[in-house]
Amino acid sequence: MKRNLFALLSLLVLASMVLAACGGAPEATEAPATEAAPATEAAATEAAACEPGGTEPIAFPDGGKSVTAAFDQEPDAIVPYFTQMSFAVWVTQLTLVGLGEWDDKGTFVPELAAEVPTADNGGVSADGLTITWKLKDCLFWSDGEPITSEDVKFTWELVVDPANAVTTRTGYDKIESIETPDDTTVVIKFAELYPPWPTLFTQGPNNAGSILPKHILEGITAAETDPFIRMPTVASGPFVITEWIPGDYMTLLPNPNFYKGRANLDRVQIRFVADSEAAKAALQTGDVDWYPNFSEGDIEALEALAPAVVLTVVPGVDFEHYFFNMGRVDGVDGRGAAENEGFCPFKDVRVRKAITLGINRQAIVDSLLFGKTTVPVSQWPNSAWTNTDLEVDAYDPDAAAALLEEAGYTLGADGIRVGDCNGTQTKLSFNFETTTAPIRIAIATVAQADLAKIGVEFTPIHTPAGTFFGQYVDGGPLTTGNYDMGGYTTGFYPDPYTDNYSCENIPTAANPTGTNWYHLCDPALSDLMDTALDTVDPAARKAILDEAQAYIAENYYVLMMYARGNVYGSTPRFQFGPAGPESDLNWNAEDWDVTE
């Protein structure tokens, strides 16, 4: 369940981690109990304790204690500022960490930082505009170079540099300056209040903000083309990528300098497979140890494979949704001009509502997902931010047909409705683009049949994830607006704010990192969402989010299909520990182990 973000930012002192942060370095020699060590001796001892544990990972000839994952999407990049693919970010969690993270209970905890900034510990200024982070002592990259405050500042500079095609600069562009008075102090000054500041420079499954190595990337331009962005050669997380054979596998070995000490496992390998069915077959034979992306529709089949396969289901805050390309090349009131015009009939709320009523979503949940999830009305499902006053629209094809008639779309001889849209006779015939995931293929087939009953031609196009989620510079259909209707899973957490509805965040050549893939500019909604950034009071933010959720629902801007659960299949030998909706199972990969 979603936790109240700002109620979680309590003082979390982890003094016991100061020594652990020194990796495999020798322990400091204690002074005799009868007398204090001289200052020079103490300094020398501290310096010796802060030597890195190594400069490269060590491979065991037989792999040692090893686990293997199956991924049916091969990451497009690992540095998180250049990808939005879940499979990529899961690898990021294993290799590149940030100042903090969310644990399995939804609590915000420090990683490279010594503690989470609060008003009480002086980390958050009275006006909320200055955040001061203190790094742990004895931090090193996997190649033995120190991790310092300069790496944090450099990360910000790389992200906001217009010469680099990052996926988003949201939040980072609110920072006015970063000061580094010493190697362990980072003073972040915001130009304006930014309540989601904990999501910056922190790494999780849905907040991509790991710290980057200045000594590796300093001086590069067009960073998206640098080989390090796809495959980082040094790491700050528990593992380092040491081999990547495209289309085949990836190998990760323990980081000798991980701040918590060396990981339990000696090797993690990721095999790239065709789809979830191939992953399921490999789990049965024991060829892989886990697959992280089963759908709710796989639960019954996985249960039948016990005890060879262990099923773990963690309720999630993600959701699968269909959405309309709402792009307007002329913009609205001088704002939000898109580069591609959306399908004309979608501009009529009656058409959007009819399509929503015309798909039997509950039947999809019951038949294809075995009733293991729900149909939400809000884009903040299973969270404390959900507007519980909203009701889900039930399947009603008769009401859908009536709405289309009212909108002027009548049945043609071919069974497809046609009507006038801005002076042009237009058929209700459009493409729907999503990935090749089997469950998406199955659900789109059902939606296609349902909509055909009300005279709407819905044609699914299933595109490989790497292309579907491609960045603007690569011609990705979602970012460029070259689609009619789309669908995928997303979620607005760990902070509830999203700029996906911002008029100013529609991707264009001038703003290729925009995350408003709906290409929607509704100034009223855009401005309403932005007011969620005007206060740090959770109750006030909840009221704003409730109003926004009601507005989105009343205008049928998105079609909520179902709330996602995190469905993992694993072998009994793989012990991965607790997983949470806001942390995934990778947040504590250093603790993973195997039983033979």
Coordinates of C-alpha atoms in Angstrom, one line a residue:
M1 CA 0.0 0.0 0.0
K2 CA 1.1 3.5 -0.6
R3 CA 2.6 5.1 2.4
N4 CA 2.3 8.8 3.3
L5 CA 5.6 10.0 1.9
F6 CA 6.2 12.8 4.2
A7 CA 5.2 11.0 7.3
L8 CA 7.9 8.5 6.5
L9 CA 10.8 11.0 6.5
S10 CA 11.7 10.4 10.1
L11 CA 15.2 10.4 11.5
L12 CA 16.8 7.1 10.5
V13 CA 20.3 6.8 12.0
L14 CA 22.3 3.8 10.8
A15 CA 25.5 4.2 12.7
S16 CA 26.3 0.5 12.4
M17 CA 26.7 0.9 8.6
V18 CA 29.6 3.3 8.9
L19 CA 32.2 0.6 9.2
A20 CA 30.3 -1.7 6.8
A21 CA 30.6 1.0 4.2
C22 CA 34.3 0.4 4.0
G23 CA 33.7 -2.8 2.1
G24 CA 36.3 -5.5 2.5
A25 CA 38.9 -3.2 4.0
P26 CA 40.8 -4.3 7.1
E27 CA 39.4 -3.3 10.5
A28 CA 40.8 -0.3 12.3
T29 CA 43.2 -1.1 15.2
E30 CA 41.7 -0.1 18.5
A31 CA 43.7 2.1 20.9
P32 CA 44.5 0.6 24.3
A33 CA 41.6 1.1 26.7
T34 CA 43.9 2.9 29.2
E35 CA 44.7 5.8 26.9
A36 CA 43.3 7.6 23.9
A37 CA 45.0 7.2 20.6
P38 CA 46.9 10.3 19.5
A39 CA 45.1 12.3 16.8
T40 CA 47.7 11.5 14.2
E41 CA 47.4 7.8 14.9
A42 CA 43.6 7.9 14.8
A43 CA 43.8 9.7 11.4
A44 CA 46.2 7.1 10.1
T45 CA 43.9 4.3 11.3
E46 CA 40.9 5.9 9.7
A47 CA 42.7 6.4 6.4
A48 CA 43.8 2.7 6.4
A49 CA 40.2 1.6 7.1
C50 CA 39.0 3.6 4.1
E51 CA 41.0 1.7 1.5
P52 CA 38.8 0.0 -1.1
G53 CA 38.3 -3.7 -0.8
G54 CA 39.4 -4.3 -4.4
T55 CA 39.3 -2.8 -7.9
E56 CA 37.4 -5.4 -9.8
P57 CA 35.1 -8.3 -9.1
I58 CA 36.5 -11.8 -8.8
A59 CA 34.8 -14.6 -10.7
F60 CA 34.6 -18.2 -9.5
P61 CA 35.4 -20.8 -12.2
D62 CA 32.3 -22.7 -11.4
G63 CA 30.1 -19.6 -10.7
G64 CA 30.1 -20.3 -7.0
K65 CA 26.8 -19.6 -5.4
S66 CA 24.9 -18.5 -8.5
V67 CA 21.3 -17.7 -9.5
T68 CA 19.9 -17.1 -13.0
A69 CA 17.0 -14.9 -14.0
A70 CA 14.9 -15.0 -17.1
F71 CA 14.1 -11.7 -18.8
D72 CA 11.9 -11.6 -21.9
Q73 CA 12.8 -7.9 -22.5
E74 CA 16.4 -7.1 -23.0
P75 CA 17.4 -3.7 -21.4
D76 CA 17.9 -0.8 -23.8
A77 CA 20.2 0.9 -21.3
I78 CA 21.1 0.5 -17.6
V79 CA 21.8 4.1 -16.6
P80 CA 18.3 5.0 -15.4
Y81 CA 18.1 8.5 -16.8
F82 CA 18.1 7.1 -20.3
T83 CA 15.5 4.4 -20.0
Q84 CA 11.9 3.8 -18.7
M85 CA 11.9 0.0 -19.3
S86 CA 11.1 -2.0 -16.1
F87 CA 13.6 -4.7 -17.0
A88 CA 16.3 -2.2 -17.4
V89 CA 15.6 -0.5 -14.1
W90 CA 15.6 -3.8 -12.3
V91 CA 19.2 -4.3 -13.4
T92 CA 19.9 -0.7 -12.3
Q93 CA 18.7 -1.6 -8.8
L94 CA 21.4 -4.4 -8.8
T95 CA 24.2 -2.2 -10.0
L96 CA 23.8 1.6 -9.4
V97 CA 22.3 2.9 -6.2
G98 CA 21.3 6.4 -4.9
L99 CA 21.3 8.4 -1.7
G100 CA 18.2 6.5 -0.4
E101 CA 15.5 4.0 -1.3
W102 CA 12.2 2.6 -0.2
D103 CA 12.3 -0.7 1.6
D104 CA 9.8 -3.6 1.5
K105 CA 7.6 -1.8 4.1
G106 CA 7.4 1.4 2.1
T107 CA 9.8 3.2 4.4
F108 CA 12.3 5.7 3.0
V109 CA 15.7 4.6 4.2
P110 CA 19.3 5.8 3.4
E111 CA 21.7 4.0 1.0
L112 CA 24.8 6.0 0.2
A113 CA 23.6 8.7 2.6
A114 CA 24.3 8.4 6.3
E115 CA 20.7 9.4 7.1
V116 CA 17.5 10.8 5.5
P117 CA 17.4 14.6 5.7
T118 CA 14.7 15.9 8.1
A119 CA 13.9 19.2 9.7
D120 CA 15.0 17.7 13.1
N121 CA 18.4 16.7 11.9
G122 CA 19.0 19.9 10.0
G123 CA 18.7 18.3 6.6
V124 CA 15.6 20.2 5.5
S125 CA 15.5 24.0 5.8
A126 CA 12.6 25.8 7.4
D127 CA 11.3 27.0 4.1
G128 CA 11.8 23.5 2.5
L129 CA 14.0 24.9 -0.3
T130 CA 17.3 23.5 0.9
I131 CA 18.0 19.8 1.4
T132 CA 21.3 18.7 2.8
W133 CA 22.5 15.1 2.4
K134 CA 25.4 13.7 4.3
L135 CA 27.1 10.7 2.7
K136 CA 28.5 7.7 4.6
D137 CA 32.2 7.5 5.1
C138 CA 34.4 5.1 3.1
L139 CA 32.3 4.9 -0.1
F140 CA 33.9 3.5 -3.2
W141 CA 33.0 2.7 -6.8
S142 CA 33.6 -0.9 -7.8
D143 CA 36.9 0.2 -9.5
G144 CA 38.2 1.6 -6.2
E145 CA 37.6 5.3 -6.9
P146 CA 35.9 7.2 -4.0
I147 CA 32.2 8.1 -4.2
T148 CA 31.9 11.7 -3.1
S149 CA 29.5 14.6 -3.1
E150 CA 31.1 15.6 -6.4
D151 CA 29.5 12.6 -8.0
V152 CA 26.0 13.8 -6.8
K153 CA 26.6 17.2 -8.2
F154 CA 27.9 15.8 -11.5
T155 CA 24.8 13.6 -11.8
W156 CA 22.6 16.6 -11.6
E157 CA 24.7 18.5 -14.2
L158 CA 24.6 15.6 -16.6
V159 CA 20.8 15.3 -16.3
V160 CA 20.0 18.9 -16.8
D161 CA 22.5 19.4 -19.6
P162 CA 20.4 19.9 -22.8
A163 CA 23.1 18.2 -24.8
N164 CA 22.1 14.9 -23.2
A165 CA 18.8 13.2 -24.3
V166 CA 17.6 12.0 -20.9
T167 CA 14.1 10.5 -20.5
T168 CA 13.1 13.2 -18.1
R169 CA 14.5 16.1 -16.1
T170 CA 11.4 16.4 -13.8
G171 CA 12.5 17.6 -10.4
Y172 CA 16.1 18.0 -11.3
D173 CA 15.1 21.1 -13.3
K174 CA 13.7 22.6 -10.1
I175 CA 17.2 22.6 -8.5
E176 CA 18.8 26.0 -8.5
S177 CA 22.3 24.9 -7.4
I178 CA 24.2 22.1 -5.6
E179 CA 27.1 22.9 -3.3
T180 CA 29.7 20.4 -2.1
P181 CA 31.5 22.0 0.9
D182 CA 33.3 18.7 1.5
D183 CA 33.4 15.2 0.1
T184 CA 30.5 13.9 2.2
T185 CA 28.1 16.9 2.1
V186 CA 25.6 17.7 -0.6
V187 CA 23.6 20.9 -0.3
I188 CA 20.7 21.1 -2.8
K189 CA 19.0 24.4 -3.2
F190 CA 15.7 24.4 -5.0
A191 CA 14.4 27.4 -7.0
E192 CA 10.9 26.6 -5.8
L193 CA 9.2 24.2 -3.4
Y194 CA 9.4 20.6 -4.6
P195 CA 7.7 18.2 -2.2
P196 CA 8.8 15.0 -4.1
W197 CA 12.5 15.8 -3.5
P198 CA 13.1 12.3 -1.9
T199 CA 12.6 10.8 -5.4
L200 CA 15.7 12.7 -6.8
F201 CA 19.1 11.0 -6.6
T202 CA 17.4 7.9 -5.2
Q203 CA 17.0 4.6 -6.9
G204 CA 14.0 2.3 -6.9
P205 CA 11.7 0.5 -9.4
N206 CA 9.8 3.7 -10.2
N207 CA 12.2 6.5 -9.2
A208 CA 15.2 6.3 -11.4
G209 CA 17.9 8.4 -9.7
S210 CA 21.1 6.5 -9.1
I211 CA 24.4 8.5 -8.6
L212 CA 26.7 8.5 -11.6
P213 CA 30.6 8.3 -11.6
K214 CA 32.1 11.7 -12.4
H215 CA 35.5 10.1 -13.1
I216 CA 34.0 8.0 -15.9
L217 CA 31.5 10.3 -17.5
E218 CA 33.0 13.8 -17.0
G219 CA 33.4 15.7 -20.3
I220 CA 31.1 13.5 -22.5
T221 CA 28.3 15.1 -24.6
A222 CA 25.3 13.3 -26.1
A223 CA 25.6 10.9 -23.2
E224 CA 22.9 8.7 -24.7
T225 CA 25.4 7.5 -27.2
D226 CA 28.1 6.6 -24.7
P227 CA 28.7 2.9 -24.2
F228 CA 28.6 3.3 -20.4
I229 CA 25.0 4.4 -20.6
R230 CA 24.0 1.0 -22.0
M231 CA 26.4 -1.0 -20.0
P232 CA 28.0 0.6 -16.9
T233 CA 31.5 -0.6 -16.4
V234 CA 31.6 0.4 -12.7
A235 CA 29.0 0.0 -10.0
S236 CA 27.9 1.3 -6.7
G237 CA 25.4 -1.4 -6.0
P238 CA 25.9 -5.0 -4.9
F239 CA 26.8 -6.3 -8.3
V240 CA 28.8 -5.2 -11.4
I241 CA 27.9 -6.2 -15.0
T242 CA 30.9 -8.0 -16.3
E243 CA 29.5 -9.6 -19.5
W244 CA 26.6 -8.9 -21.8
I245 CA 26.0 -11.0 -24.9
P246 CA 23.1 -9.4 -26.7
G247 CA 20.1 -11.7 -27.2
D248 CA 21.7 -14.3 -25.0
Y249 CA 22.7 -13.4 -21.4
M250 CA 24.2 -10.9 -18.9
T251 CA 26.5 -11.8 -16.1
L252 CA 26.9 -9.8 -12.9
L253 CA 29.5 -10.4 -10.2
P254 CA 29.8 -9.0 -6.6
N255 CA 31.0 -5.4 -6.2
P256 CA 34.1 -5.7 -4.0
N257 CA 33.4 -2.2 -2.6
F258 CA 29.6 -2.3 -2.0
Y259 CA 28.9 -0.1 1.0
K260 CA 27.2 -2.9 2.9
G261 CA 29.9 -5.4 2.2
R262 CA 30.2 -8.1 -0.4
A263 CA 26.9 -9.7 -1.5
N264 CA 26.1 -13.3 -0.5
L265 CA 25.9 -14.6 -4.0
D266 CA 29.0 -15.1 -6.2
R267 CA 27.2 -14.6 -9.5
V268 CA 23.9 -13.4 -10.9
Q269 CA 23.1 -14.3 -14.5
I270 CA 20.2 -13.0 -16.6
R271 CA 19.1 -15.1 -19.6
F272 CA 17.1 -13.4 -22.3
V273 CA 14.1 -15.5 -23.3
A274 CA 11.3 -15.2 -25.9
D275 CA 8.4 -14.6 -23.5
S276 CA 6.9 -15.5 -20.1
E277 CA 6.0 -18.9 -21.4
A278 CA 9.6 -19.7 -22.1
A279 CA 10.5 -18.4 -18.6
K280 CA 7.8 -20.6 -17.1
A281 CA 9.2 -23.7 -18.9
A282 CA 12.8 -22.8 -17.8
L283 CA 11.6 -22.5 -14.1
Q284 CA 10.0 -25.9 -14.3
T285 CA 13.3 -27.5 -15.4
G286 CA 15.4 -25.5 -13.0
D287 CA 17.3 -23.8 -15.8
V288 CA 16.5 -20.4 -14.3
D289 CA 15.8 -19.4 -10.7
W290 CA 13.3 -16.6 -11.1
Y291 CA 11.2 -14.6 -13.5
P292 CA 10.0 -11.1 -12.2
N293 CA 7.2 -10.3 -14.6
F294 CA 4.5 -12.8 -14.6
S295 CA 1.0 -11.4 -14.9
E296 CA -2.1 -12.1 -12.8
G297 CA -3.2 -14.4 -15.5
D298 CA -0.3 -16.7 -14.8
I299 CA -1.2 -17.3 -11.2
E300 CA -3.3 -20.4 -11.6
A301 CA -0.7 -22.1 -13.9
L302 CA 2.1 -21.3 -11.5
E303 CA 0.2 -22.6 -8.5
A304 CA -0.1 -25.9 -10.4
L305 CA 3.7 -26.2 -10.7
A306 CA 4.3 -26.3 -7.0
P307 CA 6.6 -27.4 -5.4
A308 CA 9.0 -27.0 -8.3
V309 CA 8.0 -23.4 -8.7
V310 CA 7.3 -21.0 -5.8
L311 CA 4.7 -18.3 -6.4
T312 CA 5.0 -14.9 -4.7
V313 CA 2.4 -12.2 -5.2
V314 CA 2.9 -8.7 -3.8
P315 CA 0.0 -6.3 -4.2
G316 CA 1.1 -3.4 -6.3
V317 CA 0.5 0.3 -7.0
D318 CA 1.1 -0.1 -10.7
F319 CA -1.8 -0.4 -13.2
E320 CA -2.4 -1.4 -16.8
H321 CA -4.2 1.2 -18.7
Y322 CA -5.3 2.1 -22.2
F323 CA -5.2 5.7 -23.3
F324 CA -6.0 8.0 -26.2
N325 CA -3.6 10.1 -28.2
M326 CA -5.0 13.5 -27.4
G327 CA -2.4 15.5 -29.3
R328 CA -3.4 18.9 -30.8
V329 CA -0.8 20.5 -33.2
D330 CA -2.3 23.9 -32.5
G331 CA -2.2 23.4 -28.7
V332 CA -4.8 24.8 -26.3
D333 CA -4.8 28.5 -25.4
G334 CA -1.2 28.8 -26.6
R335 CA 0.0 25.8 -24.6
G336 CA 0.9 22.2 -25.2
A337 CA 1.2 22.1 -29.0
A338 CA 1.9 18.5 -30.1
E339 CA 3.8 17.4 -33.2
N340 CA 1.2 14.9 -34.2
E341 CA -2.6 15.3 -34.2
G342 CA -4.5 12.6 -32.3
F343 CA -7.3 10.6 -33.7
C344 CA -10.1 13.2 -34.2
P345 CA -13.0 11.4 -32.6
F346 CA -11.1 11.0 -29.4
K347 CA -11.5 14.7 -28.8
D348 CA -15.2 14.1 -28.0
V349 CA -15.6 12.9 -24.4
R350 CA -18.7 10.9 -25.5
V351 CA -16.5 8.8 -27.7
R352 CA -14.0 8.2 -25.0
K353 CA -16.7 7.2 -22.5
A354 CA -18.3 4.9 -25.1
I355 CA -15.1 3.0 -25.6
T356 CA -14.7 2.8 -21.8
L357 CA -18.2 1.4 -21.4
G358 CA -17.8 -0.8 -24.4
I359 CA -15.0 -3.0 -23.0
N360 CA -16.0 -5.6 -20.5
R361 CA -13.1 -5.1 -18.1
Q362 CA -14.5 -7.1 -15.3
A363 CA -14.9 -10.1 -17.5
I364 CA -11.3 -9.7 -18.6
V365 CA -10.2 -9.7 -14.9
D366 CA -12.4 -12.7 -14.1
S367 CA -11.5 -14.8 -17.1
L368 CA -8.0 -13.9 -18.1
L369 CA -6.7 -12.8 -14.7
F370 CA -8.6 -15.4 -12.7
G371 CA -10.2 -12.7 -10.5
K372 CA -6.8 -12.0 -8.8
T373 CA -7.0 -8.3 -9.2
T374 CA -9.5 -5.4 -9.6
V375 CA -10.7 -2.8 -12.1
P376 CA -9.8 0.6 -10.6
V377 CA -11.1 4.0 -11.5
S378 CA -8.1 5.8 -10.2
Q379 CA -4.5 5.9 -11.4
W380 CA -3.4 5.7 -7.7
P381 CA -4.8 2.2 -6.9
N382 CA -4.0 0.3 -3.7
S383 CA -2.6 3.4 -2.2
A384 CA -3.3 5.9 0.5
W385 CA -3.8 8.5 -2.3
T386 CA -6.8 6.8 -3.9
N387 CA -10.0 8.8 -4.2
T388 CA -12.3 6.3 -2.7
D389 CA -15.4 8.3 -3.6
L390 CA -15.1 7.4 -7.3
E391 CA -17.0 4.5 -8.7
V392 CA -15.9 2.2 -11.6
D393 CA -18.0 2.3 -14.8
A394 CA -19.6 -1.1 -15.4
Y395 CA -19.7 -2.7 -18.9
D396 CA -22.7 -1.3 -20.7
P397 CA -22.6 -1.7 -24.5
D398 CA -26.1 -0.3 -25.0
A399 CA -25.2 2.9 -23.2
A400 CA -22.0 3.0 -25.3
A401 CA -23.9 2.7 -28.5
A402 CA -26.3 5.4 -27.5
L403 CA -23.4 7.8 -26.7
L404 CA -21.9 7.1 -30.2
E405 CA -25.2 7.8 -31.8
E406 CA -25.5 11.1 -29.8
A407 CA -22.0 12.0 -31.0
G408 CA -23.1 11.6 -34.6
Y409 CA -21.5 8.2 -35.4
T410 CA -23.9 5.8 -37.1
L411 CA -23.4 2.3 -38.3
G412 CA -22.1 1.9 -41.9
A413 CA -22.8 -1.1 -44.2
D414 CA -19.5 -2.7 -43.0
G415 CA -20.6 -2.5 -39.4
I416 CA -18.2 0.3 -38.5
R417 CA -19.6 3.6 -37.3
V418 CA -18.9 6.8 -39.3
G419 CA -19.6 10.4 -38.6
D420 CA -18.5 14.0 -39.1
C421 CA -15.4 15.0 -37.1
N422 CA -14.3 18.6 -37.7
G423 CA -15.9 18.6 -41.1
T424 CA -14.5 15.3 -42.3
Q425 CA -16.4 12.0 -42.5
T426 CA -14.4 9.7 -40.2
K427 CA -14.8 6.1 -39.4
L428 CA -14.4 4.9 -35.8
S429 CA -11.5 2.8 -36.9
F430 CA -8.1 3.1 -35.2
N431 CA -5.0 1.3 -34.2
F432 CA -4.1 0.2 -30.7
E433 CA -0.4 -0.2 -29.9
T434 CA 1.1 -2.1 -27.0
T435 CA 3.9 -4.7 -26.5
T436 CA 4.1 -8.3 -27.4
A437 CA 3.5 -9.6 -23.9
P438 CA 1.1 -12.6 -24.1
I439 CA -1.4 -11.2 -21.6
R440 CA -1.6 -8.0 -23.6
I441 CA -2.2 -9.9 -26.8
A442 CA -5.0 -11.8 -25.1
I443 CA -6.6 -8.8 -23.5
A444 CA -6.4 -6.7 -26.7
T445 CA -8.2 -9.5 -28.6
V446 CA -11.1 -9.4 -26.1
A447 CA -11.2 -5.6 -26.3
Q448 CA -11.3 -5.8 -30.1
A449 CA -14.3 -8.2 -30.1
D450 CA -16.1 -6.1 -27.5
L451 CA -15.7 -2.9 -29.4
A452 CA -16.8 -4.5 -32.7
K453 CA -20.2 -5.1 -31.1
I454 CA -20.7 -1.4 -30.8
G455 CA -19.4 -0.6 -34.3
V456 CA -15.8 0.4 -33.4
E457 CA -12.9 -1.1 -35.3
F458 CA -10.0 -1.5 -32.8
T459 CA -6.9 -2.9 -34.5
P460 CA -4.1 -4.1 -32.1
I461 CA -0.5 -3.7 -33.1
H462 CA 2.0 -5.5 -30.9
T463 CA 5.4 -4.0 -31.0
P464 CA 8.6 -5.2 -29.2
A465 CA 9.1 -3.4 -26.0
G466 CA 12.4 -1.9 -27.0
T467 CA 10.8 -0.1 -29.9
F468 CA 7.4 0.6 -28.2
F469 CA 9.1 2.4 -25.3
G470 CA 11.8 4.0 -27.5
Q471 CA 12.9 7.5 -26.7
Y472 CA 12.0 10.5 -28.8
V473 CA 15.4 10.6 -30.5
D474 CA 14.8 7.0 -31.6
G475 CA 11.3 7.6 -33.0
G476 CA 9.5 5.8 -30.2
P477 CA 5.7 5.8 -31.0
L478 CA 4.6 6.9 -27.6
T479 CA 7.1 9.8 -27.2
T480 CA 6.6 11.1 -30.8
G481 CA 2.8 10.7 -30.7
N482 CA 2.8 8.3 -33.7
Y483 CA -0.1 6.2 -32.4
D484 CA -3.9 6.3 -32.1
M485 CA -4.4 4.5 -28.8
G486 CA -1.8 2.9 -26.6
G487 CA -1.6 0.7 -23.5
Y488 CA 1.0 -0.3 -20.9
T489 CA 1.7 -0.5 -17.2
T490 CA 2.8 2.4 -15.1
G491 CA 2.3 3.8 -11.6
F492 CA 2.7 7.1 -9.8
Y493 CA 4.9 6.4 -6.8
P494 CA 6.8 6.7 -4.5
D495 CA 5.4 10.2 -4.6
P496 CA 1.9 10.7 -6.1
Y497 CA 2.7 13.7 -8.2
T498 CA 3.0 13.1 -11.9
D499 CA 3.7 15.5 -14.7
N500 CA 2.2 13.1 -17.3
Y501 CA -0.7 15.6 -17.6
S502 CA 1.4 18.8 -17.9
C503 CA 0.8 20.8 -21.0
E504 CA 4.5 21.8 -20.9
N505 CA 5.7 18.2 -20.7
I506 CA 4.4 17.0 -24.1
P507 CA 7.4 15.5 -26.0
T508 CA 8.6 17.5 -28.9
A509 CA 11.9 18.2 -30.7
A510 CA 12.3 21.1 -28.3
N511 CA 11.4 19.0 -25.3
P512 CA 12.3 15.4 -26.3
T513 CA 12.3 14.2 -22.6
G514 CA 8.7 15.1 -22.0
T515 CA 6.8 12.3 -20.2
N516 CA 3.3 13.4 -21.2
W517 CA 2.9 10.5 -23.5
Y518 CA -0.9 11.1 -23.7
H519 CA 0.0 14.3 -25.6
L520 CA -2.9 15.8 -23.7
C521 CA -3.1 19.5 -22.9
D522 CA -6.0 20.4 -20.6
P523 CA -4.9 23.6 -18.9
A524 CA -7.3 23.1 -16.0
L525 CA -5.9 19.6 -15.2
S526 CA -2.3 20.6 -15.9
D527 CA -2.6 23.5 -13.5
L528 CA -4.5 21.5 -10.9
M529 CA -1.8 18.8 -10.8
D530 CA 0.9 21.4 -10.4
T531 CA -0.7 22.8 -7.3
A532 CA 0.2 19.4 -5.6
L533 CA 3.7 20.9 -5.6
D534 CA 2.7 24.0 -3.7
T535 CA 2.5 22.4 -0.3
V536 CA 4.2 19.7 1.7
D537 CA 1.1 19.1 3.8
P538 CA -0.1 15.5 3.1
A539 CA -3.7 16.3 3.8
A540 CA -3.7 19.3 1.4
R541 CA -1.9 17.2 -1.2
K542 CA -4.5 14.4 -0.8
A543 CA -7.4 16.9 -1.4
I544 CA -5.7 18.1 -4.6
L545 CA -5.1 14.6 -5.9
D546 CA -8.7 13.6 -5.1
E547 CA -9.9 16.5 -7.2
A548 CA -7.5 15.6 -10.0
Q549 CA -8.6 12.0 -10.0
A550 CA -12.2 13.0 -10.2
Y551 CA -11.5 15.3 -13.1
I552 CA -9.6 12.6 -15.0
A553 CA -12.4 10.1 -14.5
E554 CA -15.1 12.6 -15.5
N555 CA -13.3 13.3 -18.7
Y556 CA -12.4 9.7 -19.5
Y557 CA -8.8 10.6 -20.4
V558 CA -7.6 7.1 -19.6
L559 CA -9.2 3.7 -19.6
M560 CA -8.1 1.9 -16.4
M561 CA -7.9 -1.8 -17.2
Y562 CA -6.7 -3.4 -14.0
A563 CA -4.5 -2.9 -10.9
R564 CA -1.3 -4.8 -11.2
G565 CA 0.2 -7.2 -8.7
N566 CA 3.9 -8.1 -8.7
V567 CA 3.8 -11.8 -9.6
Y568 CA 7.1 -13.6 -9.2
G569 CA 7.9 -17.2 -10.0
S570 CA 11.1 -18.8 -8.5
T571 CA 12.7 -22.1 -7.7
P572 CA 12.8 -23.2 -4.0
R573 CA 16.6 -22.8 -3.9
F574 CA 16.4 -19.0 -4.5
Q575 CA 16.0 -17.1 -1.3
F576 CA 15.3 -13.4 -2.2
G577 CA 13.9 -12.1 1.0
P578 CA 11.0 -9.6 1.5
A579 CA 9.6 -7.6 -1.4
G580 CA 7.3 -4.6 -1.3
P581 CA 5.1 -2.7 -3.8
E582 CA 7.4 0.3 -3.8
S583 CA 10.8 -1.6 -3.6
D584 CA 10.3 -4.7 -5.8
L585 CA 12.5 -7.7 -4.9
N586 CA 15.7 -6.1 -6.0
W587 CA 16.1 -3.5 -3.3
N588 CA 18.2 -5.8 -1.0
A589 CA 19.9 -8.1 -3.6
E590 CA 23.0 -8.2 -1.5
D591 CA 21.0 -10.4 0.9
W592 CA 19.9 -12.9 -1.8
D593 CA 21.1 -16.5 -1.2
V594 CA 20.6 -20.0 -2.3
T595 CA 19.9 -23.3 -0.5
E596 CA 21.2 -26.5 -2.0

